[in-house]
Structure formats: C-alpha cells, structure tokens
Amino acid sequence: MNSSARNTARLLGAGARALLVLTVLCGVLYPLAVTGIAQGLFPRQANGSEVREAGKVVGSSLIGQRYDLPLKKGQETPEPDLKWFQPRPSNGLGSNTVNTQYKLILSGATNRAGDNEELIQWVKDAKAAVIKDNSTPGYRVPASAVPPDAVTSSGSGLDPDISPAYARLQVHRVAERNHLPVQRVEKLVEDHTQRRVLGFVGEPRVNVLALNIALRELVG
C-alpha cells in the first residue's frame, strides 16, 4: 500500500471514530441526560403539561380544544356546545381544512393583512355569531363588548387561553344552559383568571380547559 492509500485509510478511520463518538455523545448520552433531568425536575412540563380529570388525561394546558356537539347528518362543521365556555376561533388557517379543530398536524395564522376583505368578513361573521350565541332572553351581548380574541384565532391557532373579557361575555349563556346563578359562574371565571406574571409580564388570561373542568364539577 503506497503512502497516499495509507493516508486515506487513516483519514477514513479517524472520520469513522469521530462519527461514532459524536453519535454516542450527541445522539445517545446527551438526549438521555436532558430527558432524565427534565423528568426529575419538571416532570409535568416534560410530559406535555397534561391536565387530568378523575385520573384521566383530558388535554394539555398548552393546547386549546373545542367543545362541539356531535356532527349531524349532512353537516361538515359541528355546532358549538353552548353549555361550555368556548375557546378562540380555531380556523386561523382560513381555507386550509387541516387545522380547523385544534389538530396538531400544523399550526399558523391567516397571514392576511388587516384590510383583507376576506378576513374582515370572517371577523364580521364571527362577531355576529358571538352576539347571537351568547345572548339570552334576559341579556343581550352589546357589540362593543366583543373582544378581539372572540373573533380571531391566535398566531398559532392553538391558543388554550382566552381573555377575561371573553370569558365574562359567556357567563350569562353558560349560567342559563347549566341552570346556575350568574353570580356563581362569574365567581368561577374570577377564580380561574390568571394574572400577569410578576405583575407586568403578559396579559391576564383564562385557561378554557381548566375553566370547563371546574364548571363540570360545579354542575355535577
């Protein structure tokens, strides 16, 4: 074997050893260490921030979900189950039919400008539906009370939270549908309103899943 061939063989051997070492370090030991630390220090977050009810996983505190009635024959889009607090609209991808129900195949927003005619019409239709669905015989939702998050999806389309204003807007409807005093449902919303972190980071918010679990317990 000439010197050129020997050098090539040495380089190939060194490359193979480096690949093996890096594979073990970065592909095996490092992931195992990170997973072990995460499970030891942050087990809830490491496992997807699961939310349990009666011992069963019912969702994640990080991912929104819908509360709809079963599809009727001939329906393509289910109607909301109005006895529950409703989340933000989940059709943030517009005409894309993949992520209309908080599915995790993909996430994203419309990317339409504020003056886009189609987006404006979506917002108008959503606002009319919010007013109609949440008005009761003794209470009509004023148009001025409809907050932005009631008629627009989040940037990801998967937001698990709504604003306290949107939660309060739904109180009369939820109280009527569940035969509860309005004041009791208002208290439920207040108890599940999360404040700004450290008093100034982020916005006040209400986790819809946690709120509906508490509602189910109250009704039960």
Coordinates of N, CA and C in Angstrom, one line a residue:
M1 N 0.9 -1.2 0.0 CA 0.0 0.0 0.0 C 0.9 1.2 0.0
N2 N 0.7 2.1 -1.0 CA 1.5 3.3 -1.0 C 1.1 4.3 0.1
S3 N 1.9 5.4 0.2 CA 1.6 6.4 1.3 C 0.3 7.1 1.1
S4 N -0.1 7.4 -0.1 CA -1.4 8.0 -0.4 C -2.5 7.2 0.1
A5 N -2.5 5.9 -0.2 CA -3.5 5.0 0.2 C -3.6 4.9 1.7
R6 N -2.4 4.8 2.4 CA -2.3 4.7 3.8 C -2.9 6.0 4.5
N7 N -2.6 7.1 3.9 CA -3.2 8.4 4.5 C -4.7 8.4 4.3
T8 N -5.1 7.9 3.2 CA -6.6 7.9 3.0 C -7.3 7.0 4.0
A9 N -6.6 5.8 4.2 CA -7.2 4.9 5.2 C -7.2 5.4 6.6
R10 N -6.1 6.1 7.0 CA -6.1 6.8 8.3 C -7.2 7.8 8.4
L11 N -7.4 8.6 7.4 CA -8.4 9.6 7.5 C -9.8 9.0 7.6
L12 N -10.0 8.0 6.8 CA -11.3 7.3 6.9 C -11.5 6.7 8.3
G13 N -10.5 6.1 8.8 CA -10.6 5.5 10.2 C -10.9 6.6 11.2
A14 N -10.2 7.7 11.1 CA -10.4 8.8 12.1 C -11.8 9.4 11.9
G15 N -12.3 9.5 10.7 CA -13.6 10.0 10.5 C -14.7 9.1 11.0
A16 N -14.4 7.8 10.9 CA -15.4 6.8 11.4 C -15.4 6.8 12.9
R17 N -14.2 7.0 13.6 CA -14.2 7.1 15.0 C -14.9 8.3 15.5
A18 N -14.6 9.5 14.8 CA -15.3 10.7 15.2 C -16.8 10.6 15.1
L19 N -17.2 10.0 14.0 CA -18.7 9.8 13.8 C -19.3 9.0 14.9
L20 N -18.6 7.9 15.3 CA -19.1 7.0 16.4 C -19.1 7.8 17.7
V21 N -18.1 8.5 18.0 CA -18.0 9.2 19.3 C -19.1 10.3 19.3
L22 N -19.3 11.1 18.3 CA -20.3 12.1 18.2 C -21.7 11.5 18.3
T23 N -21.9 10.4 17.6 CA -23.2 9.7 17.7 C -23.5 9.3 19.1
V24 N -22.6 8.7 19.8 CA -22.8 8.3 21.1 C -23.1 9.5 22.1
L25 N -22.2 10.5 21.9 CA -22.4 11.7 22.8 C -23.7 12.5 22.5
C26 N -23.8 12.8 21.2 CA -25.0 13.7 20.9 C -26.3 13.0 20.6
G27 N -26.2 11.7 20.2 CA -27.4 11.0 19.8 C -27.9 10.1 20.9
V28 N -27.0 9.8 21.9 CA -27.5 8.9 23.0 C -27.3 9.5 24.3
L29 N -26.1 9.8 24.7 CA -25.9 10.3 26.1 C -26.5 11.6 26.4
Y30 N -26.4 12.6 25.4 CA -27.0 13.9 25.7 C -28.5 13.9 25.8
P31 N -29.2 13.2 24.8 CA -30.6 13.1 24.9 C -31.1 12.4 26.2
L32 N -30.4 11.4 26.6 CA -30.7 10.7 27.8 C -30.5 11.6 29.1
A33 N -29.4 12.4 29.1 CA -29.2 13.3 30.2 C -30.3 14.3 30.3
V34 N -30.6 15.0 29.1 CA -31.6 16.0 29.1 C -33.0 15.5 29.5
T35 N -33.3 14.3 29.0 CA -34.6 13.7 29.4 C -34.6 13.3 30.8
G36 N -33.5 12.8 31.4 CA -33.5 12.5 32.8 C -33.7 13.7 33.7
I37 N -32.9 14.8 33.3 CA -33.0 16.0 34.1 C -34.4 16.6 34.0
A38 N -35.0 16.6 32.8 CA -36.4 17.1 32.7 C -37.4 16.3 33.5
Q39 N -37.3 15.0 33.4 CA -38.2 14.1 34.1 C -38.0 14.3 35.6
G40 N -36.8 14.5 36.1 CA -36.6 14.7 37.5 C -37.0 16.0 38.1
L41 N -36.8 17.1 37.3 CA -37.0 18.5 37.8 C -38.4 19.0 37.3
F42 N -38.8 18.7 36.1 CA -40.0 19.2 35.5 C -40.8 18.1 34.9
P43 N -41.3 17.1 35.7 CA -42.0 16.0 35.1 C -43.3 16.4 34.4
R44 N -44.0 17.3 34.9 CA -45.3 17.7 34.3 C -45.0 18.4 32.9
Q45 N -44.1 19.3 32.9 CA -43.8 20.0 31.6 C -43.2 19.0 30.6
A46 N -42.3 18.1 31.1 CA -41.7 17.2 30.2 C -42.6 16.2 29.5
N47 N -43.7 16.0 30.2 CA -44.7 15.1 29.7 C -45.9 15.8 29.0
G48 N -45.7 17.0 28.6 CA -46.7 17.7 27.8 C -47.7 18.5 28.6
S49 N -47.4 18.9 29.8 CA -48.3 19.7 30.6 C -49.7 19.1 30.6
E50 N -49.8 17.8 30.9 CA -51.1 17.1 30.9 C -52.0 17.7 31.9
V51 N -53.3 17.7 31.6 CA -54.3 18.1 32.5 C -55.2 16.8 32.8
R52 N -55.4 16.5 34.0 CA -56.1 15.3 34.4 C -57.4 15.6 35.1
E53 N -58.4 14.8 34.8 CA -59.7 14.9 35.5 C -60.2 13.5 35.8
A54 N -60.4 13.3 37.1 CA -60.8 12.0 37.6 C -59.8 10.9 37.2
G55 N -58.5 11.3 37.2 CA -57.4 10.4 37.0 C -57.1 10.1 35.5
K56 N -57.9 10.7 34.6 CA -57.7 10.5 33.2 C -57.2 11.8 32.6
V57 N -56.3 11.7 31.6 CA -55.7 12.8 30.8 C -56.8 13.3 29.9
V58 N -57.2 14.6 30.1 CA -58.2 15.2 29.2 C -57.7 16.3 28.3
G59 N -56.4 16.5 28.3 CA -55.9 17.5 27.5 C -54.5 18.1 28.0
S60 N -54.1 19.1 27.4 CA -52.9 19.8 27.8 C -53.2 21.3 28.1
S61 N -52.5 21.8 29.1 CA -52.8 23.2 29.5 C -52.2 24.1 28.4
L62 N -51.4 23.6 27.5 CA -50.8 24.4 26.4 C -51.5 24.4 25.1
I63 N -52.4 23.5 24.9 CA -53.1 23.3 23.6 C -54.6 23.5 23.8
G64 N -55.2 24.3 23.0 CA -56.6 24.6 23.0 C -57.4 23.4 22.5
Q65 N -58.6 23.3 22.8 CA -59.5 22.3 22.3 C -60.9 22.8 22.1
R66 N -61.7 22.2 21.3 CA -63.0 22.7 21.0 C -64.1 22.0 21.9
Y67 N -65.2 22.6 22.0 CA -66.3 22.0 22.7 C -67.5 22.0 21.8
D68 N -67.7 21.0 21.0 CA -68.7 21.0 20.0 C -69.8 19.9 20.2
L69 N -70.9 20.0 19.6 CA -71.9 19.0 19.5 C -71.5 17.9 18.5
P70 N -72.0 16.7 18.6 CA -71.7 15.7 17.6 C -72.2 16.2 16.2
L71 N -71.5 15.8 15.2 CA -71.9 16.2 13.8 C -73.3 15.6 13.5
K72 N -74.2 16.4 13.0 CA -75.5 15.9 12.5 C -75.3 15.4 11.0
K73 N -76.2 14.6 10.6 CA -76.2 14.1 9.2 C -76.2 15.2 8.2
G74 N -75.2 15.2 7.4 CA -75.1 16.2 6.3 C -74.3 17.4 6.7
Q75 N -73.9 17.5 8.0 CA -73.1 18.6 8.5 C -71.6 18.4 8.2
E76 N -70.9 19.5 7.8 CA -69.5 19.4 7.6 C -68.8 20.1 8.8
T77 N -69.4 21.0 9.4 CA -68.8 21.7 10.6 C -69.7 21.6 11.8
P78 N -69.2 21.1 12.9 CA -70.1 20.9 14.1 C -70.5 22.2 14.7
E79 N -71.6 22.2 15.4 CA -72.0 23.4 16.1 C -71.4 23.4 17.5
P80 N -71.1 24.6 18.0 CA -70.5 24.6 19.4 C -71.5 24.1 20.4
D81 N -71.1 23.4 21.4 CA -71.9 23.0 22.6 C -71.9 24.2 23.5
L82 N -73.0 24.9 23.6 CA -73.1 26.2 24.2 C -73.2 26.1 25.8
K83 N -73.2 24.9 26.3 CA -73.2 24.8 27.8 C -71.8 24.9 28.3
W84 N -70.8 24.9 27.4 CA -69.4 25.1 27.9 C -68.9 26.4 27.4
F85 N -67.9 26.9 28.1 CA -67.1 28.0 27.7 C -66.4 27.7 26.4
Q86 N -66.4 28.6 25.5 CA -65.8 28.3 24.2 C -64.5 29.0 24.0
P87 N -63.5 28.4 23.3 CA -62.2 28.9 23.1 C -62.2 29.9 22.0
R88 N -61.0 30.4 21.6 CA -60.9 31.3 20.5 C -61.2 30.5 19.2
P89 N -61.6 31.2 18.1 CA -61.8 30.5 16.9 C -60.5 29.7 16.5
S90 N -60.7 28.5 15.9 CA -59.5 27.7 15.6 C -59.3 27.6 14.1
N91 N -60.0 28.4 13.3 CA -59.8 28.3 11.9 C -58.8 29.4 11.4
G92 N -57.7 29.5 12.1 CA -56.7 30.5 11.8 C -56.0 30.4 10.5
L93 N -56.2 29.2 9.9 CA -55.5 29.0 8.6 C -56.5 29.2 7.4
G94 N -57.6 29.8 7.7 CA -58.6 30.2 6.7 C -59.1 29.1 5.9
S95 N -58.9 29.0 4.6 CA -59.5 28.0 3.8 C -58.7 26.6 4.0
N96 N -57.6 26.6 4.7 CA -56.9 25.3 4.9 C -57.8 24.5 5.9
T97 N -58.1 23.3 5.4 CA -59.0 22.5 6.3 C -58.3 21.5 7.2
V98 N -57.0 21.6 7.3 CA -56.3 20.6 8.1 C -56.4 21.0 9.6
N99 N -56.3 22.3 9.9 CA -56.2 22.6 11.3 C -57.4 23.4 11.8
T100 N -58.6 22.9 11.5 CA -59.8 23.7 11.9 C -60.3 23.3 13.2
Q101 N -59.8 22.2 13.8 CA -60.3 21.7 15.1 C -59.2 21.6 16.1
Y102 N -58.2 22.5 16.1 CA -57.1 22.4 17.1 C -56.3 21.1 16.9
K103 N -56.2 20.6 15.7 CA -55.4 19.4 15.5 C -53.9 19.9 15.4
L104 N -53.0 18.9 15.8 CA -51.6 19.3 15.9 C -50.8 19.0 14.7
I105 N -51.5 18.7 13.5 CA -50.7 18.4 12.3 C -49.8 19.7 11.9
L106 N -50.4 20.8 12.1 CA -49.7 22.1 11.8 C -50.3 23.2 12.6
S107 N -49.7 24.3 12.6 CA -50.2 25.5 13.3 C -49.9 26.7 12.5
G108 N -50.6 27.8 12.7 CA -50.3 29.0 12.0 C -51.5 29.9 11.9
A109 N -51.3 31.1 11.4 CA -52.4 32.1 11.3 C -52.7 32.3 9.9
T110 N -53.6 33.3 9.6 CA -54.0 33.5 8.3 C -53.0 34.3 7.4
N111 N -52.1 35.1 8.1 CA -51.2 35.9 7.4 C -51.8 36.9 6.4
R112 N -53.1 37.2 6.7 CA -53.8 38.2 5.9 C -53.7 39.6 6.5
A113 N -53.6 40.6 5.7 CA -53.5 41.9 6.3 C -54.8 42.4 6.9
G114 N -54.7 43.4 7.8 CA -55.9 43.8 8.5 C -57.0 44.4 7.5
D115 N -56.6 44.8 6.3 CA -57.6 45.3 5.4 C -58.0 44.3 4.4
N116 N -57.7 43.0 4.6 CA -58.1 42.0 3.6 C -59.6 41.8 3.7
E117 N -60.3 41.8 2.6 CA -61.7 41.7 2.6 C -62.2 40.4 3.2
E118 N -61.6 39.3 2.8 CA -62.0 38.0 3.3 C -61.9 37.9 4.8
L119 N -60.7 38.4 5.4 CA -60.5 38.4 6.8 C -61.6 39.3 7.5
I120 N -61.8 40.5 6.9 CA -62.8 41.4 7.5 C -64.2 40.7 7.6
Q121 N -64.5 40.0 6.5 CA -65.8 39.3 6.5 C -65.9 38.1 7.6
W122 N -64.7 37.4 7.7 CA -64.7 36.4 8.7 C -64.9 37.0 10.1
V123 N -64.3 38.1 10.4 CA -64.4 38.8 11.7 C -65.9 39.2 11.9
K124 N -66.5 39.8 10.9 CA -67.9 40.2 11.0 C -68.8 39.1 11.3
D125 N -68.6 38.0 10.5 CA -69.5 36.8 10.7 C -69.2 36.2 12.1
A126 N -68.0 36.2 12.6 CA -67.7 35.6 13.9 C -68.3 36.5 15.0
K127 N -68.3 37.8 14.8 CA -68.8 38.7 15.8 C -70.3 38.6 15.9
A128 N -71.0 38.4 14.8 CA -72.4 38.2 14.8 C -72.8 36.9 15.5
A129 N -72.0 35.9 15.2 CA -72.2 34.6 15.9 C -72.0 34.6 17.4
V130 N -71.0 35.4 17.8 CA -70.7 35.5 19.2 C -71.9 36.2 19.9
I131 N -72.4 37.3 19.3 CA -73.5 38.0 19.9 C -74.7 37.1 20.0
K132 N -75.0 36.4 18.9 CA -76.2 35.5 18.8 C -76.1 34.4 19.9
D133 N -75.0 33.7 19.9 CA -74.8 32.5 20.8 C -74.8 32.9 22.2
N134 N -74.3 34.1 22.6 CA -74.1 34.4 24.0 C -75.2 35.3 24.6
S135 N -76.2 35.7 23.7 CA -77.3 36.5 24.2 C -78.4 35.5 24.8
T136 N -79.0 35.9 25.9 CA -80.0 35.1 26.5 C -81.3 35.9 26.5
P137 N -82.4 35.3 26.9 CA -83.7 36.1 26.9 C -83.6 37.3 27.8
G138 N -82.8 37.2 28.9 CA -82.7 38.4 29.8 C -81.5 39.2 29.6
Y139 N -80.6 38.9 28.6 CA -79.4 39.6 28.5 C -79.0 39.6 27.0
R140 N -78.7 40.7 26.4 CA -78.2 40.8 25.1 C -76.7 41.3 25.1
V141 N -75.9 40.6 24.4 CA -74.5 41.0 24.4 C -74.3 42.2 23.5
P142 N -73.8 43.4 24.1 CA -73.6 44.5 23.2 C -72.4 44.3 22.3
A143 N -72.5 44.8 21.1 CA -71.4 44.6 20.1 C -70.1 45.2 20.6
S144 N -70.2 46.2 21.4 CA -68.9 46.8 21.9 C -68.2 45.9 22.9
A145 N -68.9 44.9 23.5 CA -68.4 44.0 24.5 C -67.6 42.9 23.9
V146 N -67.6 42.7 22.6 CA -67.0 41.5 22.0 C -65.5 41.8 21.8
P147 N -64.6 41.1 22.5 CA -63.2 41.4 22.5 C -62.6 40.8 21.2
P148 N -61.4 41.2 20.8 CA -60.7 40.7 19.6 C -60.5 39.2 19.6
D149 N -60.2 38.6 20.8 CA -59.9 37.2 20.8 C -61.2 36.3 20.6
A150 N -62.3 36.9 20.7 CA -63.6 36.2 20.4 C -63.8 36.0 19.0
V151 N -63.2 36.7 18.1 CA -63.4 36.7 16.7 C -62.2 36.4 15.8
T152 N -61.1 36.2 16.5 CA -59.8 36.0 15.7 C -59.1 34.8 16.4
S153 N -58.4 34.0 15.6 CA -57.6 33.0 16.1 C -56.2 33.5 16.5
S154 N -55.5 32.7 17.3 CA -54.2 33.2 17.7 C -53.2 33.0 16.6
G155 N -52.0 33.4 16.8 CA -50.9 33.3 15.8 C -50.6 31.8 15.5
S156 N -50.8 30.9 16.5 CA -50.5 29.5 16.3 C -51.8 28.8 15.9
G157 N -53.0 29.4 16.2 CA -54.2 28.7 16.0 C -54.5 27.6 17.1
L158 N -53.6 27.6 18.1 CA -53.7 26.5 19.2 C -53.9 27.1 20.6
D159 N -54.1 28.4 20.7 CA -54.1 29.1 22.0 C -55.1 28.4 23.0
P160 N -54.6 28.0 24.2 CA -55.5 27.4 25.1 C -56.3 28.4 26.0
D161 N -55.9 29.7 25.9 CA -56.4 30.7 26.8 C -57.3 31.7 26.1
I162 N -58.2 32.3 26.8 CA -59.0 33.4 26.3 C -58.8 34.6 27.3
S163 N -59.2 35.7 26.9 CA -59.1 36.9 27.8 C -60.2 36.8 28.8
P164 N -60.0 37.4 30.0 CA -61.1 37.5 31.0 C -62.4 38.2 30.4
A165 N -62.2 39.1 29.5 CA -63.4 39.8 28.9 C -64.2 38.8 28.1
Y166 N -63.5 37.9 27.3 CA -64.3 36.9 26.5 C -64.9 35.9 27.5
A167 N -64.2 35.5 28.5 CA -64.8 34.6 29.5 C -66.1 35.2 30.1
R168 N -66.0 36.5 30.5 CA -67.1 37.1 31.2 C -68.3 37.3 30.2
L169 N -68.0 37.5 28.9 CA -69.0 37.6 27.9 C -69.9 36.4 27.8
Q170 N -69.3 35.2 28.1 CA -70.0 34.0 28.0 C -70.8 33.5 29.3
V171 N -70.6 34.3 30.3 CA -71.2 33.9 31.6 C -72.7 33.7 31.6
H172 N -73.4 34.7 31.0 CA -74.9 34.6 31.0 C -75.4 33.3 30.3
R173 N -74.8 33.0 29.2 CA -75.1 31.9 28.4 C -74.8 30.6 29.1
V174 N -73.6 30.5 29.7 CA -73.2 29.3 30.4 C -74.1 29.1 31.6
A175 N -74.4 30.2 32.3 CA -75.3 30.1 33.5 C -76.7 29.6 33.1
E176 N -77.2 30.1 32.0 CA -78.6 29.7 31.6 C -78.6 28.2 31.2
R177 N -77.6 27.8 30.4 CA -77.6 26.5 29.9 C -77.4 25.4 30.9
N178 N -76.7 25.8 32.0 CA -76.4 24.9 33.1 C -77.3 25.1 34.3
H179 N -78.3 26.0 34.2 CA -79.2 26.3 35.3 C -78.5 26.7 36.6
L180 N -77.5 27.6 36.4 CA -76.7 28.1 37.5 C -77.0 29.6 37.7
P181 N -76.8 30.2 38.9 CA -76.8 31.6 39.1 C -75.7 32.3 38.4
V182 N -76.0 33.4 37.8 CA -75.0 34.2 37.0 C -73.8 34.5 37.9
Q183 N -74.1 34.9 39.2 CA -73.1 35.3 40.1 C -72.1 34.2 40.4
R184 N -72.6 33.0 40.4 CA -71.8 31.8 40.7 C -70.8 31.5 39.5
V185 N -71.3 31.7 38.3 CA -70.5 31.5 37.2 C -69.4 32.6 37.0
E186 N -69.9 33.8 37.4 CA -68.9 35.0 37.4 C -67.8 34.7 38.4
K187 N -68.1 34.1 39.5 CA -67.1 33.8 40.5 C -66.1 32.7 40.0
L188 N -66.7 31.8 39.2 CA -65.9 30.7 38.6 C -64.8 31.3 37.7
V189 N -65.3 32.3 36.9 CA -64.3 32.9 35.9 C -63.3 33.7 36.7
E190 N -63.7 34.4 37.7 CA -62.8 35.2 38.5 C -61.7 34.3 39.2
D191 N -62.2 33.2 39.7 CA -61.2 32.2 40.4 C -60.2 31.6 39.4
H192 N -60.6 31.6 38.1 CA -59.7 30.9 37.1 C -59.0 31.9 36.2
T193 N -59.0 33.2 36.6 CA -58.3 34.2 35.9 C -56.9 34.3 36.4
Q194 N -55.9 34.1 35.5 CA -54.5 34.1 35.8 C -54.0 35.5 35.5
R195 N -53.3 36.1 36.5 CA -52.8 37.5 36.4 C -51.5 37.5 35.6
R196 N -51.1 38.7 35.4 CA -49.8 38.9 34.7 C -48.7 38.3 35.6
V197 N -47.7 37.7 34.9 CA -46.6 37.1 35.6 C -45.7 38.2 36.2
L198 N -45.5 38.1 37.5 CA -44.7 39.1 38.3 C -45.4 40.5 38.2
G199 N -46.7 40.5 37.8 CA -47.4 41.7 37.9 C -47.3 42.6 36.6
F200 N -46.4 42.2 35.7 CA -46.3 43.1 34.5 C -46.0 42.3 33.2
V201 N -45.7 41.0 33.3 CA -45.4 40.2 32.1 C -46.6 39.6 31.5
G202 N -46.9 39.8 30.2 CA -48.0 39.1 29.6 C -49.3 39.8 29.9
E203 N -50.4 39.1 29.7 CA -51.8 39.7 29.9 C -52.6 38.7 30.8
P204 N -53.6 39.2 31.5 CA -54.5 38.3 32.2 C -55.1 37.3 31.2
R205 N -55.4 36.1 31.7 CA -55.9 35.1 30.8 C -56.7 34.1 31.6
V206 N -57.5 33.3 30.9 CA -58.3 32.2 31.4 C -58.0 31.0 30.6
N207 N -57.6 29.9 31.2 CA -57.4 28.6 30.5 C -58.8 28.0 30.4
V208 N -59.2 27.8 29.1 CA -60.6 27.3 28.9 C -60.8 25.9 29.4
L209 N -59.8 25.0 29.2 CA -59.9 23.6 29.7 C -60.1 23.6 31.2
A210 N -59.2 24.3 31.9 CA -59.3 24.4 33.4 C -60.7 24.9 33.8
L211 N -61.1 25.9 33.1 CA -62.4 26.6 33.5 C -63.6 25.6 33.3
N212 N -63.6 24.8 32.2 CA -64.6 23.9 31.9 C -64.6 22.7 32.8
I213 N -63.4 22.3 33.3 CA -63.3 21.2 34.3 C -64.0 21.7 35.6
A214 N -63.7 22.9 36.0 CA -64.3 23.4 37.2 C -65.8 23.6 37.0
L215 N -66.3 24.0 35.8 CA -67.7 24.1 35.5 C -68.4 22.7 35.6
R216 N -67.7 21.7 35.1 CA -68.3 20.3 35.2 C -68.4 19.9 36.6
E217 N -67.4 20.2 37.4 CA -67.5 19.8 38.9 C -68.6 20.6 39.6
L218 N -68.8 21.9 39.2 CA -69.9 22.7 39.8 C -71.2 22.1 39.4
V219 N -71.4 21.8 38.1 CA -72.7 21.3 37.7 C -73.0 19.9 38.3
G220 N -71.9 19.1 38.4 CA -72.1 17.8 38.9 C -72.5 17.8 40.3

